[in-house]
Coordinates of C-alpha atoms in Angstrom, one line a residue:
Chain P
M1 CA 113.2 104.2 129.5
H2 CA 114.8 101.1 131.5
T3 CA 113.3 99.0 128.7
F4 CA 115.2 100.8 126.1
F5 CA 118.6 100.5 127.9
A6 CA 117.8 96.8 128.4
S7 CA 117.1 96.6 124.7
F8 CA 120.7 97.7 123.9
S9 CA 122.2 95.4 126.3
F10 CA 120.0 92.4 124.7
M11 CA 121.6 93.7 121.3
A12 CA 125.1 93.2 122.5
D13 CA 124.3 89.7 124.4
H14 CA 122.3 88.6 121.3
F15 CA 124.2 90.1 118.4
G16 CA 124.3 86.6 116.6
L17 CA 120.9 86.1 116.9
L18 CA 119.8 89.4 115.6
A19 CA 122.4 89.3 112.7
D20 CA 121.0 86.0 111.5
R21 CA 117.6 87.0 111.6
T22 CA 118.5 90.0 109.8
V23 CA 120.0 88.1 107.2
D24 CA 116.8 86.2 106.9
H25 CA 114.7 89.4 106.9
L26 CA 116.7 90.8 104.4
K27 CA 116.9 87.7 102.2
L28 CA 113.2 87.5 102.1
S29 CA 112.8 91.3 101.3
A30 CA 115.3 91.3 98.8
A31 CA 113.6 88.2 97.1
A32 CA 109.9 89.8 96.9
V33 CA 111.3 93.0 95.8
A34 CA 113.3 91.1 93.1
V35 CA 110.3 89.5 92.0
A36 CA 107.9 92.4 91.9
L37 CA 110.6 94.4 89.9
V38 CA 110.8 91.8 87.2
L39 CA 107.1 91.4 87.2
A40 CA 106.0 95.1 87.1
L41 CA 108.9 97.1 86.0
P42 CA 108.9 96.2 82.3
L43 CA 105.2 96.1 82.4
G44 CA 104.9 99.7 83.7
V45 CA 107.4 101.0 81.5
W46 CA 105.9 99.5 78.4
L47 CA 102.5 100.6 79.2
G48 CA 103.8 104.2 79.8
H49 CA 105.6 104.1 76.5
R50 CA 102.6 103.3 74.8
G51 CA 100.5 105.8 76.9
K52 CA 98.1 103.2 77.4
G53 CA 96.7 101.3 80.5
S54 CA 96.3 104.2 83.0
F55 CA 93.1 102.7 84.1
L56 CA 94.9 99.4 84.8
T57 CA 97.7 101.0 86.6
V58 CA 95.3 103.3 88.6
S59 CA 93.2 100.5 89.7
I60 CA 95.9 98.2 90.5
S61 CA 97.3 100.9 92.6
N62 CA 94.1 101.6 94.7
I63 CA 93.5 97.8 95.1
G64 CA 97.3 97.4 96.2
R65 CA 96.8 100.1 98.8
A66 CA 93.5 98.7 100.0
L67 CA 95.2 95.3 100.8
P68 CA 96.2 95.1 104.3
S69 CA 99.3 93.4 104.8
L70 CA 98.3 91.0 107.6
A71 CA 94.9 90.4 106.1
L72 CA 96.8 89.5 102.8
I73 CA 99.2 87.0 104.9
A74 CA 96.2 85.5 106.6
I75 CA 94.2 85.0 103.2
F76 CA 97.3 83.3 101.8
L77 CA 97.7 81.4 105.1
G78 CA 94.3 79.9 104.1
L79 CA 95.4 79.3 100.4
L80 CA 98.8 78.3 100.6
G81 CA 99.3 77.3 104.2
I82 CA 102.1 78.2 106.5
G83 CA 105.8 79.1 104.9
F84 CA 108.1 80.7 102.8
V85 CA 106.1 80.6 99.6
N86 CA 102.9 82.2 101.2
V87 CA 105.1 85.0 102.8
L88 CA 106.8 85.7 99.6
T89 CA 103.5 85.8 97.6
A90 CA 101.9 88.1 100.0
L91 CA 105.0 90.3 100.0
V92 CA 105.1 90.4 96.1
V93 CA 101.6 91.3 95.8
M94 CA 102.4 94.2 98.2
A95 CA 105.3 95.5 96.3
V96 CA 104.2 95.2 92.7
P97 CA 101.4 98.1 92.9
P98 CA 103.6 100.8 93.6
V99 CA 106.4 99.8 91.4
L100 CA 104.1 99.3 88.7
T101 CA 102.2 102.5 89.1
H102 CA 105.3 104.6 89.4
A103 CA 107.0 103.0 86.5
Y104 CA 103.9 103.8 84.4
L105 CA 103.5 107.3 85.6
S106 CA 107.2 108.0 85.3
V107 CA 107.4 107.1 81.4
E108 CA 104.1 108.4 80.7
Q109 CA 104.7 112.1 82.2
V110 CA 108.0 112.6 80.0
D111 CA 107.3 115.8 77.9
P112 CA 105.6 114.6 74.6
D113 CA 107.7 117.3 72.9
L114 CA 111.0 115.6 73.7
V115 CA 109.9 112.3 72.4
R116 CA 108.4 114.0 69.1
A117 CA 111.8 115.5 69.0
G118 CA 113.5 112.3 69.2
R119 CA 111.2 110.6 66.4
G120 CA 112.1 113.7 64.3
M121 CA 115.8 112.9 64.7
G122 CA 115.1 109.4 63.5
L123 CA 115.6 107.6 66.9
T124 CA 113.9 104.0 66.9
E125 CA 111.4 103.4 69.6
W126 CA 114.2 101.5 71.3
Q127 CA 116.1 104.4 71.4
I128 CA 113.4 106.8 72.4
L129 CA 112.8 104.5 75.3
T130 CA 116.2 104.2 76.5
R131 CA 117.9 107.5 75.7
I132 CA 114.8 109.9 76.4
E133 CA 112.1 108.5 78.4
L134 CA 114.0 106.2 80.8
P135 CA 116.6 108.8 82.0
L136 CA 113.9 111.3 82.6
A137 CA 111.8 108.7 84.3
L138 CA 114.2 107.7 86.8
P139 CA 113.4 109.8 89.7
V140 CA 109.8 108.9 89.8
L141 CA 110.6 105.1 89.0
F142 CA 112.7 104.9 91.9
T143 CA 110.3 106.5 94.2
G144 CA 108.0 103.5 93.5
I145 CA 111.1 101.3 94.1
R146 CA 111.5 103.0 97.5
I147 CA 107.9 102.7 98.7
A148 CA 107.8 99.1 97.6
A149 CA 111.3 98.2 99.7
V150 CA 110.0 100.0 102.8
Y151 CA 106.6 98.4 102.5
V152 CA 108.1 94.8 102.0
I153 CA 110.7 95.2 105.0
S154 CA 107.9 96.5 107.2
S155 CA 105.6 93.8 106.2
A156 CA 108.2 91.1 106.4
T157 CA 108.0 91.6 110.1
L158 CA 104.5 90.0 109.9
A159 CA 106.0 87.2 108.1
A160 CA 106.8 85.4 111.3
V161 CA 103.1 84.8 111.6
A162 CA 103.2 82.6 108.8
G163 CA 106.5 80.8 109.4
G164 CA 108.4 83.3 107.4
G165 CA 111.3 84.0 109.8
G166 CA 113.2 87.2 110.0
L167 CA 113.2 89.7 112.8
G168 CA 109.4 89.2 113.2
D169 CA 110.3 85.9 115.0
I170 CA 111.6 88.1 117.8
I171 CA 109.1 90.9 117.8
L172 CA 106.2 88.4 117.9
N173 CA 107.8 86.2 120.7
Q174 CA 107.9 88.3 123.7
V175 CA 107.7 85.3 125.7
S176 CA 111.1 83.8 124.8
Y177 CA 112.9 87.1 124.2
G178 CA 111.2 89.5 126.8
L179 CA 110.2 93.0 126.1
S180 CA 113.8 94.2 125.8
G181 CA 114.3 91.8 122.9
V182 CA 111.2 92.8 121.2
I183 CA 112.1 96.3 121.3
A184 CA 115.8 95.7 120.3
A185 CA 114.3 93.9 117.1
A186 CA 112.0 96.4 116.4
L187 CA 114.6 99.0 116.4
W188 CA 116.5 97.0 114.0
V189 CA 113.6 96.7 111.7
A190 CA 112.8 100.5 111.8
V191 CA 116.7 101.0 111.0
L192 CA 116.6 98.6 108.0
A193 CA 113.7 100.3 106.5
L194 CA 115.5 103.7 106.8
A195 CA 118.4 102.2 105.5
A196 CA 116.8 100.9 102.4
D197 CA 115.0 103.8 101.9
A198 CA 118.2 106.1 102.1
L199 CA 119.9 103.5 99.9
F200 CA 117.6 103.7 97.1
G201 CA 117.6 107.5 97.3
A202 CA 121.2 107.5 96.9
L203 CA 121.1 104.8 94.2
R204 CA 118.6 107.2 92.3
N205 CA 120.8 110.2 92.5
R206 CA 123.8 108.1 91.3
L207 CA 121.8 106.8 88.3
T208 CA 120.0 109.9 87.5
P209 CA 121.8 112.1 84.8
R210 CA 122.6 115.2 86.6
G211 CA 120.9 117.7 84.3
V212 CA 117.5 115.8 85.2
L213 CA 118.1 116.3 88.9
A214 CA 118.9 119.8 88.4
G215 CA 115.9 120.3 86.5
R216 CA 113.7 119.0 89.2
S217 CA 114.5 121.6 92.2
A218 CA 110.9 121.8 93.2
Chain O
M1 CA 77.8 69.5 121.6
S2 CA 80.0 66.5 121.6
S3 CA 83.7 67.2 121.7
T4 CA 84.5 63.5 120.7
L5 CA 83.2 64.2 117.4
L6 CA 85.7 67.0 116.9
A7 CA 88.7 64.8 118.4
A8 CA 87.8 62.2 115.6
A9 CA 87.9 65.0 113.0
G10 CA 91.9 65.3 113.6
P11 CA 93.4 68.6 114.4
Q12 CA 91.1 70.8 116.0
P13 CA 90.3 74.0 114.5
V14 CA 89.1 77.0 116.5
I15 CA 85.4 76.6 116.8
P16 CA 83.4 78.0 119.5
D17 CA 80.6 75.4 121.0
F18 CA 77.7 76.1 119.2
G19 CA 75.3 74.0 117.0
T20 CA 76.2 71.4 114.7
V21 CA 79.3 71.4 113.0
S22 CA 79.1 71.4 109.2
S23 CA 81.5 69.5 107.2
C24 CA 83.2 72.5 105.9
V25 CA 83.9 73.5 109.3
R26 CA 85.4 69.8 110.2
D27 CA 87.5 69.8 107.1
N28 CA 88.9 73.5 107.7
G29 CA 87.5 74.2 104.2
L30 CA 88.8 77.3 102.5
F31 CA 85.6 79.5 103.4
C32 CA 82.7 78.2 105.3
V33 CA 79.7 80.7 104.9
D34 CA 77.9 79.0 107.5
W35 CA 80.5 79.6 110.2
F36 CA 81.2 83.0 109.1
T37 CA 77.4 84.1 109.4
A38 CA 77.2 82.3 112.5
N39 CA 80.0 84.2 114.3
F40 CA 79.6 87.6 112.6
S41 CA 77.6 89.1 115.3
S42 CA 79.8 87.6 118.1
M43 CA 83.2 88.1 116.3
F44 CA 83.5 89.9 113.1
G45 CA 80.9 92.4 113.6
P46 CA 82.4 93.9 116.7
A47 CA 85.9 93.7 115.3
L48 CA 84.7 95.5 112.0
V49 CA 83.2 98.2 114.1
Q50 CA 86.2 98.7 116.3
H51 CA 88.4 98.9 113.0
V52 CA 86.0 101.5 111.9
R53 CA 86.3 103.6 115.0
L54 CA 90.2 103.2 115.2
T55 CA 90.4 104.3 111.8
V56 CA 88.2 107.1 111.9
I57 CA 89.8 108.7 115.1
A58 CA 93.2 108.2 113.4
V59 CA 92.5 109.8 110.4
G60 CA 90.5 112.6 112.1
V61 CA 93.4 113.7 114.6
G62 CA 95.8 113.0 111.8
F63 CA 94.1 115.5 109.7
L64 CA 93.8 118.0 112.7
I65 CA 97.5 118.0 113.0
A66 CA 98.5 117.7 109.3
F67 CA 96.3 120.4 107.9
P68 CA 97.2 123.2 110.1
L69 CA 100.9 122.3 109.6
A70 CA 100.5 122.4 105.8
L71 CA 99.0 125.8 106.2
L72 CA 101.8 127.0 108.2
A73 CA 104.2 125.4 105.7
H74 CA 102.1 127.3 102.8
F75 CA 102.8 130.7 104.4
R76 CA 106.3 129.8 105.7
R77 CA 108.0 128.0 103.0
R78 CA 111.2 127.3 105.0
L79 CA 109.2 125.0 107.0
V80 CA 108.5 122.7 104.4
K81 CA 111.6 120.7 104.2
P82 CA 112.0 120.1 107.8
L83 CA 108.1 119.2 108.3
G84 CA 108.0 117.1 105.2
G85 CA 111.1 115.2 106.5
L86 CA 109.6 114.6 109.8
T87 CA 106.5 113.2 108.5
S88 CA 108.4 110.9 105.9
F89 CA 110.4 109.9 108.5
L90 CA 107.8 108.8 110.7
Y91 CA 106.0 107.0 107.7
T92 CA 109.2 104.8 107.1
I93 CA 109.1 103.2 110.4
P94 CA 107.4 99.6 110.1
P95 CA 104.2 99.6 111.9
M96 CA 105.1 96.5 113.9
A97 CA 108.3 98.2 114.9
L98 CA 106.7 101.6 115.9
F99 CA 103.7 99.8 117.9
T100 CA 106.4 97.8 119.7
L101 CA 108.5 100.8 120.6
L102 CA 105.5 102.7 121.9
V103 CA 104.6 100.0 124.2
P104 CA 106.9 100.7 127.0
V105 CA 106.0 104.3 127.2
F106 CA 102.2 104.3 126.7
G107 CA 101.5 100.8 127.6
L108 CA 99.2 98.2 125.7
S109 CA 96.6 100.7 125.0
V110 CA 94.4 102.3 122.6
L111 CA 96.5 105.5 123.2
T112 CA 99.5 103.7 122.0
A113 CA 97.9 102.2 118.8
E114 CA 96.3 105.7 117.9
I115 CA 99.7 107.5 118.2
A116 CA 101.5 105.1 115.8
L117 CA 98.4 105.3 113.4
V118 CA 98.1 109.0 113.6
S119 CA 102.0 109.2 112.8
Y120 CA 101.3 107.2 109.7
T121 CA 98.6 109.5 108.3
L122 CA 100.6 112.6 108.6
M123 CA 103.0 112.5 105.7
V124 CA 100.2 111.8 103.0
L125 CA 97.8 114.4 104.5
F126 CA 100.6 116.9 105.0
K127 CA 101.9 116.5 101.2
S128 CA 98.5 116.5 99.8
S129 CA 97.2 119.6 101.6
L130 CA 100.6 121.4 100.8
T131 CA 100.3 120.4 97.0
G132 CA 96.8 121.3 96.9
L133 CA 97.3 124.8 98.3
G134 CA 100.5 125.2 96.2
E135 CA 98.8 124.5 92.9
V136 CA 96.3 127.3 92.9
P137 CA 97.6 129.4 89.9
E138 CA 99.2 132.6 90.9
E139 CA 96.8 134.4 88.5
V140 CA 93.8 133.1 90.2
R141 CA 95.4 134.3 93.5
R142 CA 96.2 137.7 92.1
A143 CA 92.7 138.1 90.6
G144 CA 91.3 137.7 93.9
E145 CA 93.5 140.2 95.5
G146 CA 92.6 142.6 92.5
M147 CA 88.8 142.2 93.6
G148 CA 89.7 143.5 97.0
L149 CA 90.0 140.4 98.9
T150 CA 92.0 140.4 102.2
R151 CA 94.9 137.6 102.3
R152 CA 92.3 135.8 104.7
E153 CA 89.6 136.1 102.1
V154 CA 91.8 134.6 99.6
L155 CA 92.8 131.8 101.6
W156 CA 89.3 130.9 102.6
R157 CA 87.3 131.6 99.3
I158 CA 89.9 130.8 96.8
E159 CA 92.8 128.6 98.0
L160 CA 90.8 126.2 100.3
P161 CA 88.2 125.5 97.7
L162 CA 90.6 124.9 95.0
A163 CA 92.9 122.8 97.1
L164 CA 90.0 120.6 98.3
P165 CA 90.5 117.8 95.5
A166 CA 94.1 117.3 96.3
V167 CA 92.9 117.1 100.1
I168 CA 90.5 114.8 99.4
S169 CA 92.6 112.3 97.4
G170 CA 95.0 112.5 100.4
L171 CA 92.2 111.6 102.6
R172 CA 91.5 108.8 100.5
V173 CA 95.3 107.4 100.7
A174 CA 95.3 108.1 104.3
T175 CA 92.1 106.3 105.2
V176 CA 92.9 103.0 103.0
T177 CA 96.6 102.9 104.7
T178 CA 95.1 103.2 108.0
I179 CA 92.8 100.6 107.5
S180 CA 95.8 98.3 106.5
V181 CA 97.6 99.2 109.4
V182 CA 95.0 98.9 112.2
E183 CA 94.9 95.3 111.4
V184 CA 98.7 95.2 112.9
A185 CA 97.6 97.1 115.9
A186 CA 95.8 93.9 116.9
F187 CA 99.2 92.7 118.1
I188 CA 99.2 95.2 121.0
I189 CA 95.4 95.8 121.5
D190 CA 92.7 93.2 121.2
Q191 CA 90.6 95.3 119.0
G192 CA 90.0 95.6 115.0
L193 CA 89.9 92.8 112.4
G194 CA 93.5 91.9 113.1
S195 CA 92.3 90.2 116.4
P196 CA 90.5 87.3 115.0
I197 CA 93.6 86.8 112.7
I198 CA 96.0 87.0 115.5
Q199 CA 93.7 84.9 117.7
G200 CA 93.5 82.0 115.0
L201 CA 97.0 81.8 114.6
Q202 CA 97.2 79.3 117.4
S203 CA 95.2 76.7 115.6
P204 CA 94.8 77.9 111.9
F205 CA 91.4 77.9 110.6
N206 CA 90.9 79.4 107.3
T207 CA 87.7 80.8 107.6
Q208 CA 88.6 83.0 110.3
F209 CA 91.7 84.3 108.4
I210 CA 89.9 84.7 105.0
G211 CA 86.9 86.1 106.7
A212 CA 88.6 88.8 108.6
G213 CA 90.9 89.6 105.7
L214 CA 88.1 90.0 103.2
L215 CA 86.4 92.3 105.5
A216 CA 89.3 94.4 105.7
V217 CA 89.7 94.8 102.2
A218 CA 86.2 95.4 101.6
L219 CA 86.2 98.0 104.4
A220 CA 89.0 99.7 102.5
L221 CA 87.2 99.7 99.1
A222 CA 84.1 101.0 100.9
A223 CA 85.7 103.9 102.6
D224 CA 87.8 105.0 99.3
G225 CA 84.4 104.9 97.6
L226 CA 82.3 107.0 100.3
I227 CA 85.3 109.4 100.3
V228 CA 85.4 109.8 96.6
L229 CA 81.5 110.4 96.7
V230 CA 81.7 112.9 99.6
G231 CA 84.6 114.5 97.4
R232 CA 82.3 115.1 94.3
L233 CA 79.5 116.5 96.5
L234 CA 81.9 119.1 98.0
T235 CA 83.6 120.0 94.7
P236 CA 80.8 120.0 92.1
W237 CA 83.1 122.5 89.8
A238 CA 85.6 119.6 89.4
R239 CA 83.5 116.9 87.8
T240 CA 83.1 118.6 84.5
R241 CA 86.9 119.2 83.9
R242 CA 88.3 116.0 85.3
T243 CA 87.9 113.0 83.1
V244 CA 90.4 110.7 84.6

């Protein structure tokens, strides 16, 4: 128990250091999530709209889940060497599968009757996508983003192994910071992950039309 | 073997003293097959076995905890929210952080690793089991009751078999995730395929990283395939209907 109290005094004493590493950690995580969103979101939504590519998305998600984060960073250590690019690449590879599969599923599962009704009303494909499918898809789509964000923040800890910086620097360096420092940093990472989860949950509730949320009480 | 040869080769990779060094090893090539095979029995093999053992224990214990909880929540619906919330909360904590946080309490031990590993399996196993039990159509359940089955018989002969596919898909996800997290466990215990990676960090040698990484990926894919196969054998009735 003593170590836990010591970790709080470590936080007070080294607030600047922790804040510094947190900024690094968040920058790295945000960059990885952003790249993954740019790559996977349009692709997943488009495939879901076409209703094709379930095999592709399912296999990508299975393979993605099978890729251990540390192994991935290790493999990229071999391929790209130490540094930001390695870590960013590994994190993007981790974030793409959940975003892609959830984006696909979210659009694909929209009630086909609604889409047909939209066509009957003379909406263009773009209007069907933006006015019918996407609003209904948002809750599932956000689940994918939440999973990706938590994954990335959590795996960014391992980034320190490959010279990526962030809070992992402190966690992996017990020699310099002592157990209390390690625990303090670990607590911060845990809080960051939970906060990101809550943030995207709140964002989902904010962006999803009220009627869609009300229909999903289950 | 001569250490002078190595010194001449510049930065020294992690090479144990054995045999002659191939040019691939000397130049730290991307993947040296000869080094990998030569070190399999001493380094990668044991690590693989430990990895499997840690995973099997974690998923097994996780299932023994999560499945009864799902059954409980199935019969007492108001428990669904708190239990689901607790397991998701555990799932959200980053592995590295959780391992570190448990160390002051349980020490640098396998127990610490397993506690963290088990806590990651709970969410997936709980949710999939609960979903599986909940997806049994009401009419099927009532038909069973109409045939004179007791509540217990309905559970054993109707609900559990029909929930099996969902439970199995939960086991797949949990197993693959656990294999992934066990790598991180090597930071606190010197076991599993993460340990060659961590040992290699001091003096990076590509084959050691890539070998351990690829083995873990292969293990995950193999475990996934195995569970799918066992699942098919256990649910022969599901094969005809499910095309995806």
